[in-house]
CSV table of C-alpha atoms in Angstrom, one decimal:
chain,number,residue,atom,x,y,z
A,1,MET,CA,127.1,25.7,91.3
A,2,LYS,CA,128.6,28.0,88.7
A,3,HIS,CA,131.7,28.4,90.8
A,4,ILE,CA,132.1,24.6,91.0
A,5,LEU,CA,131.7,24.2,87.2
A,6,TYR,CA,134.2,27.0,86.6
A,7,GLY,CA,136.7,25.4,88.9
A,8,VAL,CA,136.3,22.1,87.1
A,9,PHE,CA,136.7,23.8,83.8
A,10,ILE,CA,140.0,25.6,84.9
A,11,THR,CA,141.3,22.2,86.2
A,12,LEU,CA,140.6,20.5,82.9
A,13,VAL,CA,142.3,23.3,81.0
A,14,LEU,CA,145.4,23.2,83.2
A,15,PHE,CA,145.5,19.4,82.9
A,16,ALA,CA,145.2,19.6,79.1
A,17,CYS,CA,148.0,22.3,78.9
A,18,LYS,CA,150.3,20.1,81.0
A,19,SER,CA,149.5,17.0,78.9
A,20,LYS,CA,150.3,19.0,75.7
A,21,THR,CA,153.5,20.3,77.3
A,22,LYS,CA,154.6,16.7,78.2
A,23,GLU,CA,153.7,15.5,74.7
A,24,THR,CA,155.7,18.4,73.2
A,25,VAL,CA,158.7,17.6,75.3
A,26,VAL,CA,158.5,13.9,74.4
A,27,ASP,CA,158.1,14.7,70.7
A,28,SER,CA,161.1,17.1,70.9
A,29,LEU,CA,163.2,14.4,72.5
A,30,VAL,CA,162.2,11.8,69.8
A,31,ILE,CA,162.9,14.3,67.1
A,32,SER,CA,166.2,15.1,68.7
A,33,GLU,CA,167.2,11.4,68.9
A,34,VAL,CA,166.2,10.9,65.2
A,35,ASP,CA,168.2,13.9,64.2
A,36,SER,CA,171.2,12.8,66.2
A,37,THR,CA,171.1,9.3,64.6
A,38,SER,CA,170.7,10.8,61.1
A,39,LEU,CA,173.7,13.1,61.6
A,40,LEU,CA,175.9,10.2,62.9
A,41,ILE,CA,174.9,8.0,60.0
A,42,GLN,CA,175.7,10.8,57.6
A,43,LYS,CA,179.1,11.4,59.2
A,44,PHE,CA,180.2,7.7,59.7
A,45,LYS,CA,178.6,6.0,56.7
A,46,PRO,CA,181.4,7.0,54.2
A,47,ILE,CA,184.1,6.5,56.8
A,48,ILE,CA,183.4,3.0,58.0
A,49,GLN,CA,182.3,1.4,54.7
A,50,GLY,CA,184.3,-1.5,53.4
A,51,ALA,CA,186.4,-4.5,54.4
A,52,TRP,CA,188.9,-3.9,57.2
A,53,VAL,CA,191.9,-6.0,58.2
A,54,LYS,CA,193.7,-6.0,61.6
A,55,SER,CA,196.7,-3.7,61.0
A,56,ASP,CA,199.4,-5.3,63.1
A,57,TYR,CA,198.6,-8.8,61.6
A,58,ILE,CA,198.7,-7.8,57.9
A,59,LYS,CA,201.9,-5.7,58.5
A,60,LYS,CA,203.7,-8.8,59.9
A,61,VAL,CA,202.4,-10.9,57.0
A,62,ILE,CA,203.9,-8.4,54.6
A,63,VAL,CA,207.2,-8.0,56.5
A,64,THR,CA,207.8,-11.8,56.9
A,65,SER,CA,206.1,-12.9,53.6
A,66,SER,CA,204.4,-15.6,55.8
A,67,PRO,CA,200.9,-15.8,57.2
A,68,PHE,CA,202.2,-18.6,59.5
A,69,ALA,CA,204.9,-16.4,60.9
A,70,ALA,CA,202.3,-13.7,61.6
A,71,ALA,CA,199.8,-16.1,63.3
A,72,ASP,CA,200.6,-14.7,66.8
A,73,LYS,CA,199.0,-11.5,65.6
A,74,ALA,CA,195.8,-13.2,64.3
A,75,THR,CA,194.0,-12.8,67.6
A,76,GLY,CA,190.6,-11.4,68.5
A,77,ILE,CA,188.6,-9.7,65.6
A,78,THR,CA,191.0,-9.9,62.7
A,79,TYR,CA,188.6,-8.9,59.9
A,80,ILE,CA,185.5,-6.6,59.8
A,81,GLU,CA,183.2,-6.3,56.7
A,82,ILE,CA,180.9,-3.3,56.8
A,83,ASP,CA,178.2,-2.7,54.2
A,84,THR,CA,176.5,0.5,55.0
A,85,ALA,CA,173.7,-0.3,52.5
A,86,ASN,CA,172.4,-2.6,55.3
A,87,ILE,CA,171.8,0.2,57.8
A,88,LYS,CA,168.3,-0.3,59.5
A,89,GLY,CA,167.3,2.5,61.8
A,90,GLU,CA,170.2,3.2,64.1
A,91,ARG,CA,171.7,-0.4,63.7
A,92,LEU,CA,174.0,-2.1,61.3
A,93,VAL,CA,175.1,-5.7,61.4
A,94,ALA,CA,178.8,-6.2,60.4
A,95,GLY,CA,180.4,-9.5,59.7
A,96,VAL,CA,183.6,-10.3,61.5
A,97,SER,CA,186.3,-13.0,61.7
A,98,TYR,CA,187.7,-14.1,65.1
A,99,ASN,CA,191.4,-15.3,65.0
A,100,ASN,CA,191.1,-15.9,61.2
A,101,HIS,CA,189.1,-19.0,62.2
A,102,GLU,CA,185.5,-18.4,63.3
A,103,GLY,CA,182.9,-16.1,61.7
A,104,GLY,CA,180.6,-13.9,63.6
A,105,GLU,CA,179.0,-10.5,63.7
A,106,ILE,CA,178.9,-7.3,65.7
A,107,ILE,CA,176.1,-4.8,66.0
A,108,ILE,CA,177.1,-1.2,65.2
A,109,LYS,CA,174.8,1.4,66.7
A,110,PHE,CA,174.8,5.0,65.5
A,111,ILE,CA,174.8,6.3,69.0
A,112,LYS,CA,177.6,8.7,70.0
A,113,GLY,CA,180.5,7.2,71.9
A,114,GLU,CA,182.9,8.9,74.3
A,115,THR,CA,184.4,11.1,71.6
A,116,PRO,CA,183.1,12.7,68.4
A,117,GLU,CA,185.1,10.1,66.5
A,118,THR,CA,183.4,7.0,68.0
A,119,ILE,CA,180.0,5.3,68.0
A,120,GLN,CA,178.8,2.1,69.8
A,121,ALA,CA,179.5,-1.4,68.6
A,122,ASP,CA,178.2,-4.1,70.9
A,123,SER,CA,180.0,-3.5,74.2
A,124,ALA,CA,182.8,-1.8,72.4
A,125,GLU,CA,183.3,1.5,70.6
A,126,LEU,CA,184.0,1.8,66.9
A,127,GLY,CA,186.1,4.8,65.9
A,128,TYR,CA,188.5,6.2,63.3
A,129,SER,CA,191.5,8.4,62.8
A,130,VAL,CA,193.2,9.8,59.8
A,131,GLU,CA,196.9,9.0,59.5
A,132,ASN,CA,199.0,10.2,56.5
A,133,GLY,CA,195.9,10.7,54.5
A,134,ASP,CA,194.6,7.1,55.2
A,135,THR,CA,191.6,6.3,57.4
A,136,VAL,CA,192.3,3.9,60.2
A,137,LEU,CA,189.4,2.1,61.9
A,138,THR,CA,189.6,1.5,65.6
A,139,LEU,CA,187.7,-0.9,67.9
A,140,THR,CA,188.1,-0.2,71.6
A,141,GLU,CA,187.1,-2.9,74.1
A,142,VAL,CA,187.4,-3.5,77.8
A,143,ASN,CA,189.4,-6.7,78.5
A,144,ASP,CA,189.1,-9.1,81.5
A,145,ALA,CA,191.4,-6.9,83.5
A,146,HIS,CA,189.0,-3.9,82.9
A,147,ASP,CA,191.6,-2.2,80.8
A,148,LYS,CA,190.7,-0.5,77.5
A,149,VAL,CA,192.3,-2.1,74.5
A,150,THR,CA,192.2,-0.5,71.0
A,151,THR,CA,192.7,-2.6,67.9
A,152,ARG,CA,193.5,-0.8,64.6
A,153,TYR,CA,192.3,-1.8,61.1
A,154,ILE,CA,193.2,-0.7,57.6
A,155,ARG,CA,190.8,-0.7,54.7
A,156,ALA,CA,191.4,-3.5,52.2
A,157,LEU,CA,188.5,-2.8,49.9
A,158,ASN,CA,185.7,-0.3,49.6
A,159,LYS,CA,183.2,-2.9,48.7
A,160,PRO,CA,184.1,-6.6,48.7
A,161,GLY,CA,182.2,-8.8,46.2
A,162,LYS,CA,182.6,-11.8,43.8
A,163,LYS,CA,185.1,-10.0,41.7
A,164,THR,CA,187.4,-8.9,44.6
A,165,GLY,CA,186.7,-11.7,47.2
A,166,ASN,CA,187.4,-11.5,50.9
A,167,GLY,CA,189.3,-8.4,51.9
A,168,MET,CA,191.8,-10.4,54.1
A,169,ASP,CA,192.7,-12.6,51.1
A,170,TYR,CA,192.8,-9.6,48.8
A,171,LEU,CA,195.5,-7.9,50.9
A,172,ILE,CA,197.6,-11.0,51.3
A,173,ASN,CA,197.4,-11.7,47.6
A,174,LYS,CA,198.2,-8.2,46.7
A,175,ASN,CA,201.2,-7.9,48.9
A,176,LEU,CA,202.7,-11.4,48.6
A,177,PHE,CA,201.7,-13.0,45.3
A,178,ALA,CA,200.0,-10.8,42.7
A,179,GLY,CA,202.0,-10.3,39.5
A,180,SER,CA,203.5,-12.0,36.5
A,181,TYR,CA,206.2,-14.7,36.8
A,182,ALA,CA,208.5,-16.9,34.8
A,183,MET,CA,207.8,-20.4,36.3
A,184,THR,CA,210.2,-23.3,36.0
A,185,ASP,CA,208.9,-26.9,36.7
A,186,THR,CA,210.7,-30.1,37.8
A,187,ILE,CA,211.8,-30.9,34.2
A,188,GLY,CA,213.1,-27.4,33.5
A,189,LYS,CA,210.1,-26.2,31.4
A,190,VAL,CA,209.6,-22.5,31.6
A,191,ARG,CA,206.2,-20.8,31.2
A,192,GLN,CA,204.6,-17.5,32.1
A,193,VAL,CA,202.1,-17.5,35.0
A,194,ILE,CA,199.9,-14.7,36.3
A,195,LEU,CA,198.5,-14.5,39.8
A,196,THR,CA,195.8,-11.8,40.4
A,197,GLU,CA,194.9,-9.9,43.5
A,198,ASN,CA,191.5,-11.6,43.6
A,199,GLY,CA,193.0,-15.1,43.7
A,200,GLN,CA,192.9,-16.1,40.0
A,201,ILE,CA,195.8,-17.9,38.3
A,202,THR,CA,196.6,-18.5,34.6
A,203,GLY,CA,199.5,-20.3,33.1
A,204,ILE,CA,199.5,-23.7,35.0
A,205,THR,CA,197.3,-26.3,33.4
A,206,GLY,CA,194.4,-27.3,35.7
A,207,PHE,CA,194.9,-24.5,38.2
A,208,ARG,CA,192.2,-21.8,38.3
A,209,THR,CA,192.3,-20.2,41.7
A,210,TYR,CA,194.8,-19.9,44.6
A,211,TYR,CA,194.4,-19.2,48.3
A,212,ALA,CA,197.1,-18.6,51.0
A,213,MET,CA,196.2,-20.5,54.2
A,214,ASN,CA,195.9,-18.0,57.1
A,215,ASP,CA,193.9,-20.1,59.7
A,216,PHE,CA,196.4,-21.8,61.9
A,217,ILE,CA,194.0,-22.4,65.0
A,218,ALA,CA,192.7,-25.9,64.6
A,219,GLY,CA,193.9,-29.4,63.5
A,220,PRO,CA,197.1,-31.3,63.0
A,221,MET,CA,199.4,-30.8,60.0
A,222,ASN,CA,198.8,-27.1,60.2
A,223,ASN,CA,202.3,-25.8,60.6
A,224,LEU,CA,203.4,-24.7,57.2
A,225,ASP,CA,202.6,-21.8,54.9
A,226,LEU,CA,200.4,-23.4,52.2
A,227,LEU,CA,199.2,-22.1,48.8
A,228,ILE,CA,196.0,-24.0,48.0
A,229,PHE,CA,195.0,-24.3,44.4
A,230,ASN,CA,191.3,-24.9,43.4
A,231,LEU,CA,190.2,-24.6,47.0
A,232,TYR,CA,187.2,-27.0,47.9
A,233,ALA,CA,187.2,-28.5,44.4
A,234,LYS,CA,187.8,-32.2,43.7
A,235,ASP,CA,191.1,-31.3,42.1
A,236,GLN,CA,192.3,-29.2,45.0
A,237,LYS,CA,196.1,-29.3,45.4
A,238,ASP,CA,198.2,-27.9,48.2
A,239,TYR,CA,201.8,-26.8,48.2
A,240,ALA,CA,204.0,-25.4,50.9
A,241,PHE,CA,205.5,-22.1,49.8
A,242,LYS,CA,208.5,-19.9,50.6
A,243,ILE,CA,209.1,-16.4,49.4
A,244,SER,CA,212.6,-14.9,49.1
A,245,GLY,CA,213.0,-11.6,47.4
A,246,ASN,CA,211.3,-11.8,44.0
A,247,THR,CA,211.2,-15.7,44.0
A,248,LEU,CA,208.3,-17.8,45.1
A,249,LYS,CA,209.0,-21.5,45.6
A,250,LEU,CA,206.3,-24.3,45.8
A,251,PHE,CA,207.0,-27.6,47.5
A,252,ASP,CA,205.3,-30.9,47.9
A,253,THR,CA,204.5,-31.8,51.5
A,254,GLU,CA,204.3,-35.0,53.5
A,255,PRO,CA,203.1,-35.8,57.0
A,256,THR,CA,205.3,-36.8,59.9
A,257,PRO,CA,205.1,-40.5,60.9
A,258,ASP,CA,202.4,-39.7,63.5
A,259,SER,CA,200.5,-37.3,61.2
A,260,SER,CA,200.9,-34.5,63.7
A,261,ALA,CA,202.7,-32.1,61.4
A,262,LEU,CA,203.7,-31.5,57.8
A,263,ILE,CA,207.2,-31.4,56.5
A,264,THR,CA,208.5,-29.8,53.3
A,265,GLY,CA,209.2,-32.2,50.5
A,266,LYS,CA,210.4,-31.9,46.9
A,267,LEU,CA,210.6,-28.5,45.1
A,268,ILE,CA,208.0,-28.5,42.3
A,269,TYR,CA,207.8,-25.0,40.9
A,270,THR,CA,210.1,-22.0,41.0
A,271,LEU,CA,208.4,-18.7,40.1
A,272,ILE,CA,210.6,-15.6,39.5
A,273,ARG,CA,208.7,-12.3,39.4
A,274,ASN,CA,209.0,-10.5,36.1
A,275,LYS,CA,210.4,-7.0,36.3
């Protein structure tokens, strides 16, 4: 009987030891995963923070002085807004714009990707590189042909907000419009006008804000570069614009007979940038 009890005791001890060993291994794995997540957050948090604009799109906007001319580059995810204050556990929801038209989101996960410079983002990988001292964000996806496609983004703002506005609009405004001008109207009257990077305007009576149209996906009469004043307000006013050197010209527009497109009408304002 003593031998039987002794054997049972030994078995229980061995089982307990194995259970503790398994618990220790599981605990170690959990701690390791938590540590890994914390390290990735610590590394990537300052790098990915901010508003990011598709690089080839904004470069073409700047070169052509025309969002409409650059519309062929406004494909896929054109804008990413990342606020790292919203990290929850290993996840972060980032707002995105598709084709400059439709809003959406991607889920960034602080789980290591294929390289030390990448982490997971939905079915893609979010990464970065440093070029000429500037950080470039990259999003690598697998297309329908099963090829890896990498899109590059440049930082527009560290933290977008009410004072700065959307990062896409900010970069367009900064590179195409922001500055002080001498403006001449249709009767030859000259006045000083200021356009700011965050879309504010002073100097034209009744105009408070401006917005350069960059969504050319949907609808008829969407074929010209438009500068929209007081967007969504009752007194909204749209003008076609053309930029040549230091001169910004604003034109009335009118629809074609079938209302399928807009045509440029009378020149209303000529703004010459002050030196």
